[in-house]
Short mmCIF file of C-alpha atoms and ligand atoms in Angstrom, two decimals:
data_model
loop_
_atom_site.label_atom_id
_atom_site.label_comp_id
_atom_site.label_asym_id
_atom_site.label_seq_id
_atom_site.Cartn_x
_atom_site.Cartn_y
_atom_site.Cartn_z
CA UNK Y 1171 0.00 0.00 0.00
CA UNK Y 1172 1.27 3.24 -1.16
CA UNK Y 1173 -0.16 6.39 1.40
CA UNK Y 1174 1.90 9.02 0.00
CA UNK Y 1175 3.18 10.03 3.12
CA UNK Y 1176 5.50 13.09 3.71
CA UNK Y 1177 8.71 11.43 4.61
CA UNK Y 1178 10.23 13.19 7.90
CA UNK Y 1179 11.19 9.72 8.59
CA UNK Y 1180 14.67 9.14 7.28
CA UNK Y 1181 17.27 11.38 7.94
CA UNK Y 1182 18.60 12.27 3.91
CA UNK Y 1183 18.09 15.62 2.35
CA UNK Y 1184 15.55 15.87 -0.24
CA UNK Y 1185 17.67 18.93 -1.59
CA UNK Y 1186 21.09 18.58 -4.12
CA UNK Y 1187 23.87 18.06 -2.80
CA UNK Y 1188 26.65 21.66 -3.11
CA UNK Y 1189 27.19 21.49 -7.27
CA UNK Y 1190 31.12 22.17 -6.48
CA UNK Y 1191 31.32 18.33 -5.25
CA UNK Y 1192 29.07 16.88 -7.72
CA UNK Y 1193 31.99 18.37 -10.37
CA UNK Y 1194 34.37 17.01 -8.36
CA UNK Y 1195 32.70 13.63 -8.65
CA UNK Y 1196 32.21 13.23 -12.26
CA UNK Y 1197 35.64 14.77 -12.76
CA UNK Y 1198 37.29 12.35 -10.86
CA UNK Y 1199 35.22 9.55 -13.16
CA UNK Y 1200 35.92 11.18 -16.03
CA UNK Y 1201 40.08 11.55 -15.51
CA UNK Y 1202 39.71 7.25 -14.77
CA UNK Y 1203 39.55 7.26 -10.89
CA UNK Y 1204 37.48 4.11 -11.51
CA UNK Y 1205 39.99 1.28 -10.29
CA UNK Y 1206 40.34 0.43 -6.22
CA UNK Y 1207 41.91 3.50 -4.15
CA UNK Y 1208 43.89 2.46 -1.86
CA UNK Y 1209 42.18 -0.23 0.75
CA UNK Y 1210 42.62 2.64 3.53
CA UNK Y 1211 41.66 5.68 1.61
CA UNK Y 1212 42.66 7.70 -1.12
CA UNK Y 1213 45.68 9.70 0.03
CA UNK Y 1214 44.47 13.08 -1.56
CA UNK Y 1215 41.18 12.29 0.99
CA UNK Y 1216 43.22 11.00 4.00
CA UNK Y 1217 45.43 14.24 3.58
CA UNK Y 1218 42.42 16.57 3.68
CA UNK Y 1219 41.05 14.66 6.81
CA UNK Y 1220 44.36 15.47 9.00
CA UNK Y 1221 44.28 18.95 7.80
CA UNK Y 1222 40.92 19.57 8.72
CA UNK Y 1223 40.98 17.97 11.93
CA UNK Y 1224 43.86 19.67 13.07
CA UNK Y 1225 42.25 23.10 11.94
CA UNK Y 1226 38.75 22.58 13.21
CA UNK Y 1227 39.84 20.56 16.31
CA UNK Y 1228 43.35 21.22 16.80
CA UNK Y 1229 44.13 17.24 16.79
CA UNK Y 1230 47.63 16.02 14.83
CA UNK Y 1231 46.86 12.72 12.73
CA UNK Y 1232 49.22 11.46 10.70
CA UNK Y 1233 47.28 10.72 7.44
CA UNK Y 1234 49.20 7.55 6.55
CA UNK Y 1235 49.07 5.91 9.82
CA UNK Y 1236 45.79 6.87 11.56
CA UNK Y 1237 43.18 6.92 8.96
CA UNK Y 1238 41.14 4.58 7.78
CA UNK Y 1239 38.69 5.43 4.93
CA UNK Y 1240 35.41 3.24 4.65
CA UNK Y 1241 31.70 2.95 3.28
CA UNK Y 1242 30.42 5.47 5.59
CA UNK Y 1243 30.83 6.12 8.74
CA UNK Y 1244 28.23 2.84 9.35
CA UNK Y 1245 31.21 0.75 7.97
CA UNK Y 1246 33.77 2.79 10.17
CA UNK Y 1247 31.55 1.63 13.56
CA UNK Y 1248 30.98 -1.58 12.52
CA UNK Y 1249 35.12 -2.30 11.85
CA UNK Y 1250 36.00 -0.90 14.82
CA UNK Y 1251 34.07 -2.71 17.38
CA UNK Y 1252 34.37 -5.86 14.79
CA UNK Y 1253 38.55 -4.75 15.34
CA UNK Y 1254 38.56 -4.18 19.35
CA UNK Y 1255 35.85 -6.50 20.82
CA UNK Y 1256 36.13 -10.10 21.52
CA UNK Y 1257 33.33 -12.70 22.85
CA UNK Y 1258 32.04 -11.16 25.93
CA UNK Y 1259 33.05 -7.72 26.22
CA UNK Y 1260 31.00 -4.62 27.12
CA UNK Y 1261 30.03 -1.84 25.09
CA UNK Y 1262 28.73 1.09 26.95
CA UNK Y 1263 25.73 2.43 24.85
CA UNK Y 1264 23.54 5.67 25.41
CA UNK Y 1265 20.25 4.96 24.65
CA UNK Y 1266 18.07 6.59 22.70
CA UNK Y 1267 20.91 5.88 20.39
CA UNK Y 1268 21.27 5.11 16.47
CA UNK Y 1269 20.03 2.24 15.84
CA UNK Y 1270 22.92 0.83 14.74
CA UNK Y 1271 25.01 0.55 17.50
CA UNK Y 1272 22.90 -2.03 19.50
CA UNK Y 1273 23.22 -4.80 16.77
CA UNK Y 1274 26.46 -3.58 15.79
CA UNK Y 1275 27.86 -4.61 19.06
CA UNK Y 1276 26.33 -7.79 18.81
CA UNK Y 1277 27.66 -8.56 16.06
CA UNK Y 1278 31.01 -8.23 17.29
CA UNK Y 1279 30.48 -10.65 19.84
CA UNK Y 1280 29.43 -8.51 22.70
CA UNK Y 1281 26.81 -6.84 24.81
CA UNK Y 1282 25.70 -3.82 24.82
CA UNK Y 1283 25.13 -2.10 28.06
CA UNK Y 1284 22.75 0.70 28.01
CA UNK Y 1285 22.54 4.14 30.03
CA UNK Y 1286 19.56 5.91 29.67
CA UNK Y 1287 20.10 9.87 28.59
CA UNK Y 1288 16.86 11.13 30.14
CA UNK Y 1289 14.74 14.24 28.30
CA UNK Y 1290 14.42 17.44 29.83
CA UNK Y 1291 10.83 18.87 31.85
CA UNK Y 1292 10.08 21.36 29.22
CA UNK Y 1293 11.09 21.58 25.98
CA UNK Y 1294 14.26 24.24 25.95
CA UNK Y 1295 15.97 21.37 28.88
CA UNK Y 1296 18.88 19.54 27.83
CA UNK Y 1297 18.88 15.47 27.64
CA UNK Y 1298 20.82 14.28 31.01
CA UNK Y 1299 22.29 11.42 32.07
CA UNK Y 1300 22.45 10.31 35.77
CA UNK Y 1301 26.23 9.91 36.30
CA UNK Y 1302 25.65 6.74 39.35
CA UNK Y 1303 23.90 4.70 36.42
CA UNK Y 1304 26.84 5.42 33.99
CA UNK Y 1305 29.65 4.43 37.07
CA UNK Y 1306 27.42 1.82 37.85
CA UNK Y 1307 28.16 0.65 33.91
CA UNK Y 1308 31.66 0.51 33.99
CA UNK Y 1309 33.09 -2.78 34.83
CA UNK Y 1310 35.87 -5.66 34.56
CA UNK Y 1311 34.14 -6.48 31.04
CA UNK Y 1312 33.81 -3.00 29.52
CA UNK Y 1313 35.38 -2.62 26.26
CA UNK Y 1314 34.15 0.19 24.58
CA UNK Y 1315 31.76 3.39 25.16
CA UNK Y 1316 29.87 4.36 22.31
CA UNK Y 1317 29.11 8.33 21.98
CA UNK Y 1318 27.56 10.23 19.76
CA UNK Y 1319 27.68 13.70 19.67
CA UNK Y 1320 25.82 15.70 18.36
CA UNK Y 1321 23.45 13.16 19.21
CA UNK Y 1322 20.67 11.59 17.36
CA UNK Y 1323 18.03 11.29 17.99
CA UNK Y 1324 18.02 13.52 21.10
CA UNK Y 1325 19.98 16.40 19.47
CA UNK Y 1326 21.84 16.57 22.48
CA UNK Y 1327 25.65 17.61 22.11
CA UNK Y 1328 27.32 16.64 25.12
CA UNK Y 1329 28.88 19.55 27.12
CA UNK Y 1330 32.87 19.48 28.29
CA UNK Y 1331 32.04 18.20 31.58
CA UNK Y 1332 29.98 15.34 30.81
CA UNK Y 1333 32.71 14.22 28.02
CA UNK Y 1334 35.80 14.84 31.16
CA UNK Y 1335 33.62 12.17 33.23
CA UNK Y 1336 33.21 9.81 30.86
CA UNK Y 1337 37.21 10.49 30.25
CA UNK Y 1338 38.12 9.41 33.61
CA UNK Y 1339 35.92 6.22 33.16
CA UNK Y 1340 37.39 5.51 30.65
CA UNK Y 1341 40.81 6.00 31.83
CA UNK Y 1342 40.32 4.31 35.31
CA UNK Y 1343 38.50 1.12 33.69
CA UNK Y 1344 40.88 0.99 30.71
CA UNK Y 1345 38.01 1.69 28.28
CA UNK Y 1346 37.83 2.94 24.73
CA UNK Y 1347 35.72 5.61 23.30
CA UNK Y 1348 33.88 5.13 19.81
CA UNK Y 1349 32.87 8.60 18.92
CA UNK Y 1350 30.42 8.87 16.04
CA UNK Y 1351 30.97 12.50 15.25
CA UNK Y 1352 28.90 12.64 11.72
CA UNK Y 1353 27.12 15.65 12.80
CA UNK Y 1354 29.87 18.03 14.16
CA UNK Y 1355 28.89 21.04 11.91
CA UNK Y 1356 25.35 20.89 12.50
CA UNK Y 1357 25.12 22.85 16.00
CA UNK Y 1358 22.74 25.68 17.26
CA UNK Y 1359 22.41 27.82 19.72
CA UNK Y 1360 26.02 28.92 19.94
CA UNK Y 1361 26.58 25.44 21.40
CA UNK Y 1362 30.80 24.01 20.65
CA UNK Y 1363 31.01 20.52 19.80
CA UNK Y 1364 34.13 18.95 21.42
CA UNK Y 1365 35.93 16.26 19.99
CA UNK Y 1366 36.35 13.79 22.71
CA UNK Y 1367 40.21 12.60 21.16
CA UNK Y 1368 41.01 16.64 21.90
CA UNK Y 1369 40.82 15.63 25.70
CA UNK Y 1370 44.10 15.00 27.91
CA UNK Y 1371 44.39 11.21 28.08
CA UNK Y 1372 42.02 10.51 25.00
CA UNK Y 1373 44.12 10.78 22.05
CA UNK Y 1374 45.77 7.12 22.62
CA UNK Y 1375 42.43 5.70 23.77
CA UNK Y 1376 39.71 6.95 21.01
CA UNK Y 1377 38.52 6.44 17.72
CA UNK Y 1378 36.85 8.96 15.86
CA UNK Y 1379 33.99 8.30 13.42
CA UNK Y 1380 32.82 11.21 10.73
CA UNK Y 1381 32.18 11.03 7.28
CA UNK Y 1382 30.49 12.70 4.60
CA UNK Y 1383 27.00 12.22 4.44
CA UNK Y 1384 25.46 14.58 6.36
CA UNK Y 1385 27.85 17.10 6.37
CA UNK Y 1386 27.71 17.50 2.70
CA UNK Y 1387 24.45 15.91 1.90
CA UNK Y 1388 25.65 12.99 0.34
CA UNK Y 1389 24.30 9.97 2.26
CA UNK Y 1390 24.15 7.92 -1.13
CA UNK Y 1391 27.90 8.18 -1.81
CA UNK Y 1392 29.07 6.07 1.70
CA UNK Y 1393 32.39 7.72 2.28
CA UNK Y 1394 33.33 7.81 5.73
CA UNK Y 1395 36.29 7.30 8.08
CA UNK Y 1396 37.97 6.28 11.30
CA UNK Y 1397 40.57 8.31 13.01
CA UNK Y 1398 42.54 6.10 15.62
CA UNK Y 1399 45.85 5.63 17.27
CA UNK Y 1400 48.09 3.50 14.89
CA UNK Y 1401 48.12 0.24 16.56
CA UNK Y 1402 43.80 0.00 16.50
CA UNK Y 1403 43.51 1.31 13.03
CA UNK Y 1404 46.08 -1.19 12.05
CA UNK Y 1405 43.11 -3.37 13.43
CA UNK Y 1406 40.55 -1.56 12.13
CA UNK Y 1407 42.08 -1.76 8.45
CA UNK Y 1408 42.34 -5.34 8.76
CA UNK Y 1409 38.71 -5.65 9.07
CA UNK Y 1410 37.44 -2.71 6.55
CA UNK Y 1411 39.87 -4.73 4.17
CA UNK Y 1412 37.92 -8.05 4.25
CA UNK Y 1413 34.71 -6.49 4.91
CA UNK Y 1414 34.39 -3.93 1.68
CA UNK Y 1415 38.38 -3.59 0.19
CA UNK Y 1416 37.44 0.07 -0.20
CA UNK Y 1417 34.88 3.08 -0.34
CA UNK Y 1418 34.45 4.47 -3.87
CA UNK Y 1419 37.23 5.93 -5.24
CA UNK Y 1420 35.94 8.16 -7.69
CA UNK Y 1421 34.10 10.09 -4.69
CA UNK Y 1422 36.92 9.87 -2.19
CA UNK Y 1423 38.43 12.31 -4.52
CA UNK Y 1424 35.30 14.18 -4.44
CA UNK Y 1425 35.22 13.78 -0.46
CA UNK Y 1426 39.11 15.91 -1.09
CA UNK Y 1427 37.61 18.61 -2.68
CA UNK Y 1428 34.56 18.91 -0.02
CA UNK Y 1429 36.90 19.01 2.54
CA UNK Y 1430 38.43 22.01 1.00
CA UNK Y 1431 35.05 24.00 0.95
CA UNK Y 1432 35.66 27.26 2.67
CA UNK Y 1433 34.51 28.22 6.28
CA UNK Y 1434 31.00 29.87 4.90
CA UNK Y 1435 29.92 26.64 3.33
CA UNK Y 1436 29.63 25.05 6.75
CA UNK Y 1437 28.08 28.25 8.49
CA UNK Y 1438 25.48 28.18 5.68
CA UNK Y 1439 24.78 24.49 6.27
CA UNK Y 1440 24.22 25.20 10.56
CA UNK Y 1441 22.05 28.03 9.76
CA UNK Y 1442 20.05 26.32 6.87
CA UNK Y 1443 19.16 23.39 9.34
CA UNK Y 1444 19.01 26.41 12.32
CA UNK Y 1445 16.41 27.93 10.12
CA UNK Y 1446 14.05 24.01 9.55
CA UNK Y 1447 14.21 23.40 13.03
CA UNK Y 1448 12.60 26.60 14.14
CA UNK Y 1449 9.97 25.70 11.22
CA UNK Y 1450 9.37 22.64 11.78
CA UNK Y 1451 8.98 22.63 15.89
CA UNK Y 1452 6.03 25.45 16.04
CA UNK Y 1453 4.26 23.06 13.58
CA UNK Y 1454 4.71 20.34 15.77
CA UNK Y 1455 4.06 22.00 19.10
CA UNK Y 1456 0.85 23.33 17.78
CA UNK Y 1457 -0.36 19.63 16.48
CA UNK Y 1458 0.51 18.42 20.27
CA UNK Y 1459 3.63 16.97 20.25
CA UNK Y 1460 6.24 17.83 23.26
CA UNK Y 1461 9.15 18.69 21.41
CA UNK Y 1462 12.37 18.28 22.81
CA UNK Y 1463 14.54 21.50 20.83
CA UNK Y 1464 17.69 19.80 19.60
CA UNK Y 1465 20.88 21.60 20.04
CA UNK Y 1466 22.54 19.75 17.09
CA UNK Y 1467 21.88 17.33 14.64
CA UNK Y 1468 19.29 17.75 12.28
CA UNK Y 1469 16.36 15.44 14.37
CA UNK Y 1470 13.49 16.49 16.64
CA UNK Y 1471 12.65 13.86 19.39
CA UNK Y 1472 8.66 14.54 20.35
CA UNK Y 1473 6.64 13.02 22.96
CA UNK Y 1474 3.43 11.90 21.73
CA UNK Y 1475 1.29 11.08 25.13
CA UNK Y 1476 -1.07 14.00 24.14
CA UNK Y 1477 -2.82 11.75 21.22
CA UNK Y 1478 -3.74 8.98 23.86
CA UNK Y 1479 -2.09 6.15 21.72
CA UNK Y 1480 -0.82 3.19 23.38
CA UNK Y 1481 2.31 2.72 22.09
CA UNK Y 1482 4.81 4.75 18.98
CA UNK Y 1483 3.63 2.41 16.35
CA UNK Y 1484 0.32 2.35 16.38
CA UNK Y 1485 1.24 6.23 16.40
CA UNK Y 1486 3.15 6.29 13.45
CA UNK Y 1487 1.09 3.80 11.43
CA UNK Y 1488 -1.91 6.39 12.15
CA UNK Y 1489 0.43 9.13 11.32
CA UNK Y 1490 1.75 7.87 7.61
CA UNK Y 1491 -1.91 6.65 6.90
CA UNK Y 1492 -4.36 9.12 7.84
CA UNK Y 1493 -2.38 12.42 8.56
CA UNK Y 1494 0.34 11.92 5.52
CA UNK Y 1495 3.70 12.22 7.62
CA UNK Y 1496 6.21 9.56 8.35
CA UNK Y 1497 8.35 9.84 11.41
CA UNK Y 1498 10.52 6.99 13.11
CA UNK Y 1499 8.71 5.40 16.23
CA UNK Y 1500 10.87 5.89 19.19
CA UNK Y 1501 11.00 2.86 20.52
CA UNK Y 1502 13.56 1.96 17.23
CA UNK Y 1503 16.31 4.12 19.71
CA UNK Y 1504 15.42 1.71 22.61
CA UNK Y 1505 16.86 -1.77 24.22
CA UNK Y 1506 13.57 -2.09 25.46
CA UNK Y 1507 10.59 -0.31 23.20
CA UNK Y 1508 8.88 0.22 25.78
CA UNK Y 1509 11.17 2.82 26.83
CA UNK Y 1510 10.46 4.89 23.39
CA UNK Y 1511 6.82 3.49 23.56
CA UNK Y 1512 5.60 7.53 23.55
CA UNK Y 1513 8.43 9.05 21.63
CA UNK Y 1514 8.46 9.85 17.82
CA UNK Y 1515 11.27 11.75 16.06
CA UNK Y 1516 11.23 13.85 12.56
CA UNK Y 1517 13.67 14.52 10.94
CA UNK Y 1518 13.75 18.25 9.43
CA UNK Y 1519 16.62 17.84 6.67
CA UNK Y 1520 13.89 18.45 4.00
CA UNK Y 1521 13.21 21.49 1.84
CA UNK Y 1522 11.05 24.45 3.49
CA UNK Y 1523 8.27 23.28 1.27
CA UNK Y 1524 8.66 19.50 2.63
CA UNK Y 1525 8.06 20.75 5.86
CA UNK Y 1526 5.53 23.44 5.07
CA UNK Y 1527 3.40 20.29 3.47
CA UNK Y 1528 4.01 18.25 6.81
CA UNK Y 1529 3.07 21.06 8.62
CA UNK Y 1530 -0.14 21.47 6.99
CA UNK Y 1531 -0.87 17.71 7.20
CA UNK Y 1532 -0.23 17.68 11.02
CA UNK Y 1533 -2.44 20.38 11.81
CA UNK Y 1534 -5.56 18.08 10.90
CA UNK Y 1535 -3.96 16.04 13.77
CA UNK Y 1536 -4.37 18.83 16.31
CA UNK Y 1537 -8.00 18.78 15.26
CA UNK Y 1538 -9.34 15.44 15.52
N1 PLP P 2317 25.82 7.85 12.60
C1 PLP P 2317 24.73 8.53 12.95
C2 PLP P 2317 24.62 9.07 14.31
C3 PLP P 2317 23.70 8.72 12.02
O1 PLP P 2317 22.61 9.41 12.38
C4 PLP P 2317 23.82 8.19 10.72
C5 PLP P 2317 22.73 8.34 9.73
O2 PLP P 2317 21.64 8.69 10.00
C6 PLP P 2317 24.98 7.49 10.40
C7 PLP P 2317 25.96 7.34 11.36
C8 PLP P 2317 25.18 6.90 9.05
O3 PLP P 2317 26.19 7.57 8.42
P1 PLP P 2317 26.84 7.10 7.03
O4 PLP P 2317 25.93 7.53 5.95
O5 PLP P 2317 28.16 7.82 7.00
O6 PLP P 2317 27.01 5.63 7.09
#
């Protein structure tokens, strides 16, 4: 059955992608960059990684040692725990979290251990976590913590003293950090995102996940990478060797020349997404939802107990097929769905007439 639903569901653009890189692309095809790059990465792309990170972050990599190029960033997770965890080991997960990382961890043989990052009273509140539950998850077996920052779904972008307790964790308890960083441009509110490898201690104990699809609205090419000490991306490139050989190499080249976009290109993208959130959440407060205001990210994570439904599904099911707006049922971020049993989150990356359309469609919801 086809409803014809507006799709705030998925979180892709449905504008074009900055024409500068789509050049780059077919230029790159058309000079022959059509054979494997490199297993690791394309040398022009791992060069404009260290540059940028040490300019944006202030973090030294050495480009031939510390980089590991991959099909996304969803490749980049999936090698590194696949590269550090053995049969039962930890990961530390925050939950809501992207989906991903749950079965990801399983995959490599261990269990995920969830701590709950709990929503704020009203909606300009920041997502918390209780720091005795996140102690409390640290043990003998504990691997790995898995952040992401900015976060989705919450939009949360954890602040400097939240990341310098989950640094001593991880120091005391001999843990990694996975940092899924794939939304580090997208911030509002003035807020900084802090790269959690830029802390003392963290540099030799962290691996850094980015890539390119959201920060240049490419999520179909699947170039990403994994920043890590040399001895776990030796690891890591073991894996991402057997797993995929490569990421495409034609748009690795392309990923160079994006990386070289000056400073107003990534201003513009903050304050185009700035600009759909503050659309998109007076739409959605007036149709009922609770809206908890992101800080970064380009997600907005709603509570739905207002409509009286008895669970997220049932929500969104009555949402695509009578209203005309897909969102992703909460409990998909959850361990347990019951946890996201009243949660729904929409994604705003959409054209101003995508979300003037939802917007329209939701306000029959506000009254039935
Ligand atoms: N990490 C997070 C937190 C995401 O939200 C997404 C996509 O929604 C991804 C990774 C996937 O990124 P990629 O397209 O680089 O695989």
């Amino acid at each position: 059955m086809v409803y014809g639903a507006v799709n705030l569901a998925q979180g892709f653009p449905d504008f074009p992608a900055p024409e500068e890189i789509k050049q780059a692309a077919k230029q790159a095809i058309a000079a022959d960059v059509n054979q494997y790059a490199i297993t690791w990465g394309a040398k022009s792309l791992r060069n404009a990684i260290a540059r940028q990170t040490k300019l944006w972050q202030g973090i030294e990599i050495d480009p031939e040692k510390e980089i590991t190029v991959s099909c996304g960033s969803t490749e980049a997770m999936i090698s590194t725990l696949l590269a550090v965890c053995n049969v039962g080991d930890e990961v530390i997960v925050f939950e809501p979290y992207y989906e991903n990382y749950g079965p990801d961890s399983i995959l490599s043989g261990a269990k995920p251990k969830f701590v709950k990052l709990r929503p704020p009273a009203d909606e300009n509140g920041e997502w918390t976590f209780d720091e005795r539950e996140l102690r409390r998850a640290f043990g003998p077996h504990t691997k790995a913590i898995v952040l992401n920052t900015p976060n989705n779904p919450t939009g949360k972008v954890f602040t400097r003293a939240e990341l310098e307790l989950i640094r001593d964790l991880c120091v005391k308890f001999n843990v990694l950090a996975i940092t899924d960083e794939i939304y580090e441009h997208i911030l509002y509110d003035g807020t900084e995102h802090i790269s959690m490898a830029k802390l003392e201690g963290m540099r030799e104990r962290t691996v850094t996940i980015n890539g390119m699809s959201k920060t240049y609205s490419v999520t179909g090419w699947r170039v990403g990478w994994a920043v890590a000490p040399e001895n776990i991306t030796n690891a890591i490139r073991k894996v991402h060797d057997f797993l995929t050989v490569g990421a495409p190499a034609p748009l690795q080249e392309a990923g160079a020349a994006a990386l070289s976009l000056p400073p107003e290109y990534y201003q513009k993208l903050a304050e185009g997404y700035r600009m759909r959130r503050d659309h998109l959440i007076p739409a959605l407060t007036a149709a009922g939802f609770k809206c908890y205001r992101p800080r970064g990210a380009y997600y907005v994570m709603t509570d739905i107990s207002a409509f009286g439904f008895s669970d997220d599904v049932a929500f969104s099911k009555y949402l695509v097929q009578e209203i005309g707006v897909a969102p992703v049922p909460g409990s998909s971020f959850y361990g347990d769905p019951r946890d996201g049993a009243q949660q729904v989150r929409f994604a705003f990356c959409k054209r101003m007439d995508t979300l003037d359309e939802a917007s329209r469609r939701l306000s029959r919801l506000h009254r039935r």
